[in-house]
PDB file of C-alpha atoms in Angstrom:
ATOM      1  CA  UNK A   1     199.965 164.821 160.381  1.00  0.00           C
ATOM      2  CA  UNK A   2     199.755 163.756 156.544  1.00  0.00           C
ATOM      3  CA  UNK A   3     198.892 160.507 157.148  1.00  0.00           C
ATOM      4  CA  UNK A   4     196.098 161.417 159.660  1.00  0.00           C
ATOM      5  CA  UNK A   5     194.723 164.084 157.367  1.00  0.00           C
ATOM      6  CA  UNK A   6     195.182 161.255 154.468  1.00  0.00           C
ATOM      7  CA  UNK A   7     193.319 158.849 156.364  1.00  0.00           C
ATOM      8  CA  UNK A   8     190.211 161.598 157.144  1.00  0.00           C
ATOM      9  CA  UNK A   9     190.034 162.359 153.610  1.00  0.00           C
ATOM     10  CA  UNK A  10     189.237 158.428 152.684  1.00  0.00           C
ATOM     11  CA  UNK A  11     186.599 157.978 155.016  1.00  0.00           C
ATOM     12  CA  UNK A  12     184.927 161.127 154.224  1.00  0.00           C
ATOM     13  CA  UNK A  13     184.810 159.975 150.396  1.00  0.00           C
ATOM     14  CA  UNK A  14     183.669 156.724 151.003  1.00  0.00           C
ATOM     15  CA  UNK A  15     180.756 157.984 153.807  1.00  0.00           C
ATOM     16  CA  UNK A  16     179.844 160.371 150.973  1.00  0.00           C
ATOM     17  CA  UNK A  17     179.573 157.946 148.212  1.00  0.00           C
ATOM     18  CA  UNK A  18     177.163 156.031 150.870  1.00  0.00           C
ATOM     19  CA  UNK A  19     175.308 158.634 151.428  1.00  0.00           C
ATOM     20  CA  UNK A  20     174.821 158.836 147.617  1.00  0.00           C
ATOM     21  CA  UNK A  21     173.740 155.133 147.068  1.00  0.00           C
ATOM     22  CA  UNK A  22     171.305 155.789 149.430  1.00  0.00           C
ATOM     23  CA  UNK A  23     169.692 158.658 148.089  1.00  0.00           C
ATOM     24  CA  UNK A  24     169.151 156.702 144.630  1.00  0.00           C
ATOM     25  CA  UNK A  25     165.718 155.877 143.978  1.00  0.00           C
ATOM     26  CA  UNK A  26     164.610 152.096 144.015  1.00  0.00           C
ATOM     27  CA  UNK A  27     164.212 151.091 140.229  1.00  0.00           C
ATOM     28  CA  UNK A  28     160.481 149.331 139.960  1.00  0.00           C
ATOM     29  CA  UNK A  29     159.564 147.066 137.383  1.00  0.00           C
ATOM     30  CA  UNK A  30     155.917 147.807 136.061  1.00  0.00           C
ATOM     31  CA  UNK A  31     154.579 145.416 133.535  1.00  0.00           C
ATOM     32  CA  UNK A  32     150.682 145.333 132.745  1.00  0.00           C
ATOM     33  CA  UNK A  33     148.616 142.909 135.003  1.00  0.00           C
ATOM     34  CA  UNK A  34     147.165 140.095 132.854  1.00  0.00           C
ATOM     35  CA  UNK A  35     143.684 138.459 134.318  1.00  0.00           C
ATOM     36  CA  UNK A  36     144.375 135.033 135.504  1.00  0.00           C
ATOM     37  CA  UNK A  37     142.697 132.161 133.543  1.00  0.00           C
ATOM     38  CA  UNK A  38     140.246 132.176 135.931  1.00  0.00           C
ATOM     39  CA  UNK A  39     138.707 135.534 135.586  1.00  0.00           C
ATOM     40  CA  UNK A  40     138.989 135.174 132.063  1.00  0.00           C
ATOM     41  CA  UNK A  41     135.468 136.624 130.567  1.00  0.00           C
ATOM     42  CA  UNK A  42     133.453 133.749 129.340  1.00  0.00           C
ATOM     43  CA  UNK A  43     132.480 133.008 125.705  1.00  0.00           C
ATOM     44  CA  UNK A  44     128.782 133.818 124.972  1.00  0.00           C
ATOM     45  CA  UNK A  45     127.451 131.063 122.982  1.00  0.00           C
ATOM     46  CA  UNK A  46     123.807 131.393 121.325  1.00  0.00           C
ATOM     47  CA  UNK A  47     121.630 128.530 123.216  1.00  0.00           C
ATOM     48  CA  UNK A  48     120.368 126.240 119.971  1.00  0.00           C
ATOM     49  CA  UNK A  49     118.599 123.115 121.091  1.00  0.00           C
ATOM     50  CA  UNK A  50     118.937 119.760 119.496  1.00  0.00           C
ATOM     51  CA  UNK A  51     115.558 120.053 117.842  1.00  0.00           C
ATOM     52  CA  UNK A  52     116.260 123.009 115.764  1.00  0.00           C
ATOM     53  CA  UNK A  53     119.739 121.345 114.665  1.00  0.00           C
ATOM     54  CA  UNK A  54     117.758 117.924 113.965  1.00  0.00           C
ATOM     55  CA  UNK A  55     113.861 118.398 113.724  1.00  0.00           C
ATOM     56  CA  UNK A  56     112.512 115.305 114.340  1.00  0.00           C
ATOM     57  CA  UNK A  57     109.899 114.149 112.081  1.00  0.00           C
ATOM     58  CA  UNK A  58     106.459 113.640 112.738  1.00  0.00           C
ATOM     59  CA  UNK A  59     105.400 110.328 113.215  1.00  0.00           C
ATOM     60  CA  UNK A  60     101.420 109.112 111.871  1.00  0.00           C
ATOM     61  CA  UNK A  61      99.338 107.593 114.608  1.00  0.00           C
ATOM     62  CA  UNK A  62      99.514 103.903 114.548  1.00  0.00           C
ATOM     63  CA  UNK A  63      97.073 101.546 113.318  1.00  0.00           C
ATOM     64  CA  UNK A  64      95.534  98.804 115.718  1.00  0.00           C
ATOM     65  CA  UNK A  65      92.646  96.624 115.354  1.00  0.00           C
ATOM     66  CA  UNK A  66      89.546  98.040 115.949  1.00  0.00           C
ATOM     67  CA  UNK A  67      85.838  96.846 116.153  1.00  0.00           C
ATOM     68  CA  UNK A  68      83.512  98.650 113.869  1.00  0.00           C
ATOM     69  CA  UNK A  69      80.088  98.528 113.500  1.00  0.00           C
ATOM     70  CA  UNK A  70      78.664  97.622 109.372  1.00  0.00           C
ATOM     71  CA  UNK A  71      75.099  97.451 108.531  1.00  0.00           C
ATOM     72  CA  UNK A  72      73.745  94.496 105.877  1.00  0.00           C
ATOM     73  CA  UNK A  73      70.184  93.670 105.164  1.00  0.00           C
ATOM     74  CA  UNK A  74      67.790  91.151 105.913  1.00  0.00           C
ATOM     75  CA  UNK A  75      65.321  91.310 103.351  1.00  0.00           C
ATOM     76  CA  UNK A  76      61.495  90.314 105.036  1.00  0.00           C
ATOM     77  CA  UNK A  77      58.392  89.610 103.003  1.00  0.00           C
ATOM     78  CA  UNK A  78      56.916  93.541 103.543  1.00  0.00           C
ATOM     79  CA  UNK A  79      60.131  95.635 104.716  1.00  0.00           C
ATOM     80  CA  UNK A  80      63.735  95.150 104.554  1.00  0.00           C
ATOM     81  CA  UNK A  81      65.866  95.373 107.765  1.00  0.00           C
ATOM     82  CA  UNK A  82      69.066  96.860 108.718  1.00  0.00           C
ATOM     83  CA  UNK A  83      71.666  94.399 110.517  1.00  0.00           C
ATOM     84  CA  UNK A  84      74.566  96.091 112.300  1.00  0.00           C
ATOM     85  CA  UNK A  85      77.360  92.973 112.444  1.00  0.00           C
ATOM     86  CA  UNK A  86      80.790  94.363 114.131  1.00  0.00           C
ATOM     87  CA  UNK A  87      83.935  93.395 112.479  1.00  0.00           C
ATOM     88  CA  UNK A  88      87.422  93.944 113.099  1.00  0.00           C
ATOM     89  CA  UNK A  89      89.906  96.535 110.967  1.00  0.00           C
ATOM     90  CA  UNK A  90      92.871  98.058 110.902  1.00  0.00           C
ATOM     91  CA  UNK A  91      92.603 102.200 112.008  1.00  0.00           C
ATOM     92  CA  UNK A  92      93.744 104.684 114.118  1.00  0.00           C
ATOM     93  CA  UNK A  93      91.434 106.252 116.827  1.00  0.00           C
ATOM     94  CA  UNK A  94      90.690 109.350 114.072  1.00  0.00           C
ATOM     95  CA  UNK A  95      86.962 109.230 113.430  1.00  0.00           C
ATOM     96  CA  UNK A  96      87.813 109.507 109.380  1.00  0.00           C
ATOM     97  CA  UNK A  97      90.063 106.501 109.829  1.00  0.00           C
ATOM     98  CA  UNK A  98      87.656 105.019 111.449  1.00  0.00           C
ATOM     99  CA  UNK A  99      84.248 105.400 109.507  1.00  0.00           C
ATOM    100  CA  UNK A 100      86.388 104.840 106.108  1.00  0.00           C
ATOM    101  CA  UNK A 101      87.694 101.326 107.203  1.00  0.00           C
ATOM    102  CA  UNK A 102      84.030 100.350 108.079  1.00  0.00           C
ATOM    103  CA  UNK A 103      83.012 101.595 104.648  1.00  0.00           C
ATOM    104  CA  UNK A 104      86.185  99.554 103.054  1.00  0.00           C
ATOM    105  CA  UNK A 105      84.944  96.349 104.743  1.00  0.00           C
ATOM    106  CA  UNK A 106      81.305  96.832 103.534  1.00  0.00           C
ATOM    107  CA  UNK A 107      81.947  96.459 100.074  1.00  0.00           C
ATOM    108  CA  UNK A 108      83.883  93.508 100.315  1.00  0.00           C
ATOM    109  CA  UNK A 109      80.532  91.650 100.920  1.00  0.00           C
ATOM    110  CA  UNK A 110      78.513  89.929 103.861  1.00  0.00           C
ATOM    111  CA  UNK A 111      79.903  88.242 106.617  1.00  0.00           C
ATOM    112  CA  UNK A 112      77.054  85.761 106.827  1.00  0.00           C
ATOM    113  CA  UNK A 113      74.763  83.971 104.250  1.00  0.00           C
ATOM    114  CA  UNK A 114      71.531  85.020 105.590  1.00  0.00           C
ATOM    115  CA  UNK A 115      72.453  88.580 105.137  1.00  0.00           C
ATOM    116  CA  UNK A 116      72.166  90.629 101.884  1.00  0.00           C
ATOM    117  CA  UNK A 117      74.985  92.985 100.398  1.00  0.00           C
ATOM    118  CA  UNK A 118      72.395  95.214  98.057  1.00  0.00           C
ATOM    119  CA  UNK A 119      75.523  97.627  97.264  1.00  0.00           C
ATOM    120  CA  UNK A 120      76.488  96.592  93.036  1.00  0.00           C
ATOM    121  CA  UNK A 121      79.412  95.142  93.175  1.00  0.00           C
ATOM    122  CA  UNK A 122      82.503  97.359  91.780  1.00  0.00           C
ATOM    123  CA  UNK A 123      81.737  99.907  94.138  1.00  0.00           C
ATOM    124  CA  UNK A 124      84.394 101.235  95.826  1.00  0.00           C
ATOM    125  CA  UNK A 125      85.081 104.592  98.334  1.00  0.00           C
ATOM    126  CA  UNK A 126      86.513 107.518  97.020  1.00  0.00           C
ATOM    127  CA  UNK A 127      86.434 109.567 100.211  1.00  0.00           C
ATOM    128  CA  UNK A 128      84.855 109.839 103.566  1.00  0.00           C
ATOM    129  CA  UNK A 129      85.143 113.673 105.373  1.00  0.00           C
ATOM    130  CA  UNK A 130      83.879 114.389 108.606  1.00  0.00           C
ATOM    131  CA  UNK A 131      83.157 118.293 108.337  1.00  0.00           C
ATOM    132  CA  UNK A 132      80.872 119.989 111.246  1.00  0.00           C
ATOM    133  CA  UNK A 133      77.656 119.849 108.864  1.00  0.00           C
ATOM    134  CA  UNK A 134      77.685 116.347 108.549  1.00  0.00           C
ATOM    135  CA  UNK A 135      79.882 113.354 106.661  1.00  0.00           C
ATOM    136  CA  UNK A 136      80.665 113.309 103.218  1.00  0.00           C
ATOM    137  CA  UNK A 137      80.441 110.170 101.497  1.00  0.00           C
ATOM    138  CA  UNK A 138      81.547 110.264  97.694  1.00  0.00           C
ATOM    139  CA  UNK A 139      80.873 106.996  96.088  1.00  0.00           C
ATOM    140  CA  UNK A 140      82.055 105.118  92.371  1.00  0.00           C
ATOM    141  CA  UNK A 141      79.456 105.136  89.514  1.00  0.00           C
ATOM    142  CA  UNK A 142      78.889 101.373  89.847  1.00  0.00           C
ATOM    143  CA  UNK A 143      76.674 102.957  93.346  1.00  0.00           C
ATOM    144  CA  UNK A 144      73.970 103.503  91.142  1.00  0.00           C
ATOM    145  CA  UNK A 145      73.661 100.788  88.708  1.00  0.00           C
ATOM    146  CA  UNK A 146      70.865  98.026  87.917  1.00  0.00           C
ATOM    147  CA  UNK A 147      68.377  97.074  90.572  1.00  0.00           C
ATOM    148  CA  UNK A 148      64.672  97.568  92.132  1.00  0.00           C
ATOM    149  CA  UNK A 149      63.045  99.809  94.298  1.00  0.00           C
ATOM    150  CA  UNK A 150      64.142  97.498  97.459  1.00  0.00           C
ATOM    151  CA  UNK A 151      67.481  96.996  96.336  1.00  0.00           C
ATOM    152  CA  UNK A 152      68.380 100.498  96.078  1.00  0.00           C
ATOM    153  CA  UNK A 153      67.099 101.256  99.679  1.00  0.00           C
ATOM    154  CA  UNK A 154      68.845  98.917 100.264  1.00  0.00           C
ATOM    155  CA  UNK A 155      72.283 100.150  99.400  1.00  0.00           C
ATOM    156  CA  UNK A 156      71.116 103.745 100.677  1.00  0.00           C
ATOM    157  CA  UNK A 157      70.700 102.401 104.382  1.00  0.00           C
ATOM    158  CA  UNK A 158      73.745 100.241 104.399  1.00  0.00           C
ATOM    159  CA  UNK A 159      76.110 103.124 102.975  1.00  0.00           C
ATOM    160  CA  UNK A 160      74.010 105.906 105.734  1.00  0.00           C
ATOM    161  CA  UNK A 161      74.165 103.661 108.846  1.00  0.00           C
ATOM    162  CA  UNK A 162      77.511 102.359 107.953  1.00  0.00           C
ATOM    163  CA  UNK A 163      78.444 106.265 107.769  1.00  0.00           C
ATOM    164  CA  UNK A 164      76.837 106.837 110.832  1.00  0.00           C
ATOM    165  CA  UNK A 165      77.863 104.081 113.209  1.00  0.00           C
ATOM    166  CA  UNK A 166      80.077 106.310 115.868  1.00  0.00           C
ATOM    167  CA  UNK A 167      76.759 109.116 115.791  1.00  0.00           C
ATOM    168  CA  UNK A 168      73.727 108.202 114.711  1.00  0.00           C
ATOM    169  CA  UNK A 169      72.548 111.365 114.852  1.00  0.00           C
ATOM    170  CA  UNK A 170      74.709 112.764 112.192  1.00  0.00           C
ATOM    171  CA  UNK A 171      73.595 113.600 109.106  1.00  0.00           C
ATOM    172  CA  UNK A 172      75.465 112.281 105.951  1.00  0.00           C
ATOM    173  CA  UNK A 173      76.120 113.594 102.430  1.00  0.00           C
ATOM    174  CA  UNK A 174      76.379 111.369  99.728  1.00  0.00           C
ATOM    175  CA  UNK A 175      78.040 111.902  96.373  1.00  0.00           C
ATOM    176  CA  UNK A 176      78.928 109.774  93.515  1.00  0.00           C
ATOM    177  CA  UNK A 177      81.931 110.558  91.565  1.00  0.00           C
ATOM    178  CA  UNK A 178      82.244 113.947  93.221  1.00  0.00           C
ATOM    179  CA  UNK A 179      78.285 115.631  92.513  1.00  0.00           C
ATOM    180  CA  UNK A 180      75.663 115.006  94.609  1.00  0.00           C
ATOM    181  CA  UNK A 181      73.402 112.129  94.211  1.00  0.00           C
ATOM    182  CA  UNK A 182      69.728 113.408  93.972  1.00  0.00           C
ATOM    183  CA  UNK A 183      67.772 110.770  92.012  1.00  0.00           C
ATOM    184  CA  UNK A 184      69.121 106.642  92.088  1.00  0.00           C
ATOM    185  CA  UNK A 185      68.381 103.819  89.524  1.00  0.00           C
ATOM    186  CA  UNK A 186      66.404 103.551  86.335  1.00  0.00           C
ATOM    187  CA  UNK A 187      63.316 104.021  88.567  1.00  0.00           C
ATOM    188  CA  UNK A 188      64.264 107.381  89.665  1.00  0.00           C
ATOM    189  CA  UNK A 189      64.219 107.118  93.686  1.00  0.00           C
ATOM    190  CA  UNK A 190      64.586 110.736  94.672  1.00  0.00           C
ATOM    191  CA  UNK A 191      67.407 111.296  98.095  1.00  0.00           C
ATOM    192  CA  UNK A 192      66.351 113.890  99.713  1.00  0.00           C
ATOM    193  CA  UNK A 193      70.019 115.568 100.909  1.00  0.00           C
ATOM    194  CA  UNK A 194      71.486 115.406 103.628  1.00  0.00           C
ATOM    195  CA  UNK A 195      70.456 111.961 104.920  1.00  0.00           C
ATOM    196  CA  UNK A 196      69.691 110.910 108.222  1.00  0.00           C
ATOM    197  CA  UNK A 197      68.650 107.657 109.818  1.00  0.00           C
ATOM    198  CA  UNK A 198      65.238 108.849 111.166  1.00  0.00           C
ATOM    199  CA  UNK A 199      64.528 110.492 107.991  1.00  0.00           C
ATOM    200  CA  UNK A 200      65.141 107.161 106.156  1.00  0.00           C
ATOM    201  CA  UNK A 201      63.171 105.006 108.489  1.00  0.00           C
ATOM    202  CA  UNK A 202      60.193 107.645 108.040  1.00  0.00           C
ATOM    203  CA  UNK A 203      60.396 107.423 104.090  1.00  0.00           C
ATOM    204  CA  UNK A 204      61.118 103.433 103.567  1.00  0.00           C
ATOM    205  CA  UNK A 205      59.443 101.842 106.802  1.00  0.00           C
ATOM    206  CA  UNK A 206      63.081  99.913 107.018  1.00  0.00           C
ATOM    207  CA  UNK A 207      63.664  98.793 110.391  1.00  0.00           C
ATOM    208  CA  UNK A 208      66.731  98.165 112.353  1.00  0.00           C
ATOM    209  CA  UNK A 209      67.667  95.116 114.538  1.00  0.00           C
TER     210      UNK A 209
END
């Protein structure tokens, strides 16, 4: 009888202490998620393009040779005549570049022997505009030195129809040493301002060939 009621009382503790693990809640480990790389927020970076980090320069129009059109005069026993003779310089395709090349060339003298340069020599080009009333020719001082009546129409038409070789229309404003030039030569030839070609031929009787 003890060892029966010895052997009841074991089993009974050890079902009971069973029972017990049982009954104990599961210990969970919590830890805080962490995003994988992957949906990892991405950086924000400001959008700068390689222009504003290295603006590039601005680069002038390039010069090529060019066929411009420059007046001389053949001088006849009762009027003098304008000769247009087209030579070759260096400019961009800028009207100012242009027209100022032309002028450069015509004071360097005549391209043929039968042809008169009546512009003094010394002259030179201090500036050629192209502004929406006309073009602006301003002129050295040497413009207006020594010379006749013929000789000073002379220069006049060579300088305007020079001026005026891309529009003949236009009219053209002509200075010398920055003021206006309103009388030319000892002999006091009065320009009438602005010039034009029609104008001129009206006034001198010069002819063009």
């Amino acid at each position: 009888s003890t060892l029966v009621v010895a052997t009841g009382s074991a089993t009974a503790f050890f079902t009971w202490q069973s029972s017990q693990k049982n009954n104990q809640a599961p210990t969970v480990a919590i830890g805080q998620s962490q995003p994988s790389p992957s949906e990892q927020p991405a950086a924000i970076s400001p959008s700068i393009s390689q222009n504003q980090i290295n603006p590039q320069p601005k680069v002038a129009a390039p010069s090529t040779e060019k066929t411009a059109q420059v007046y001389w005069v053949r001088d006849r026993a009762t009027d003098i005549e304008i000769v247009p003779v087209p030579v070759k310089v260096k400019s961009d395709n800028r009207e100012e570049a242009l027209l100022t090349a032309a002028m450069n060339r015509l004071f360097e003298g005549t391209p043929d022997q039968e042809l008169l340069n009546t512009i003094p020599q010394g002259t030179k080009l201090r500036s050629l505009k192209v502004k929406p009333n006309g073009i602006h020719v301003d002129l050295t001082k040497p413009f207006t030195e020594g010379g006749g009546t013929v000789s000073m129409q002379g220069r006049i038409a060579q300088v305007l129809y020079t001026a005026t070789t891309l529009n003949p229309k236009a009219s053209v404003y002509l200075s010398v040493e920055g003021k206006p030039l309103t009388v030319l030569g000892g002999e006091g030839l009065m320009i009438d301002q602005p010039l034009t070609r029609q104008q001129f031929e009206q006034e001198s009787g010069a002819k063009t060939e």
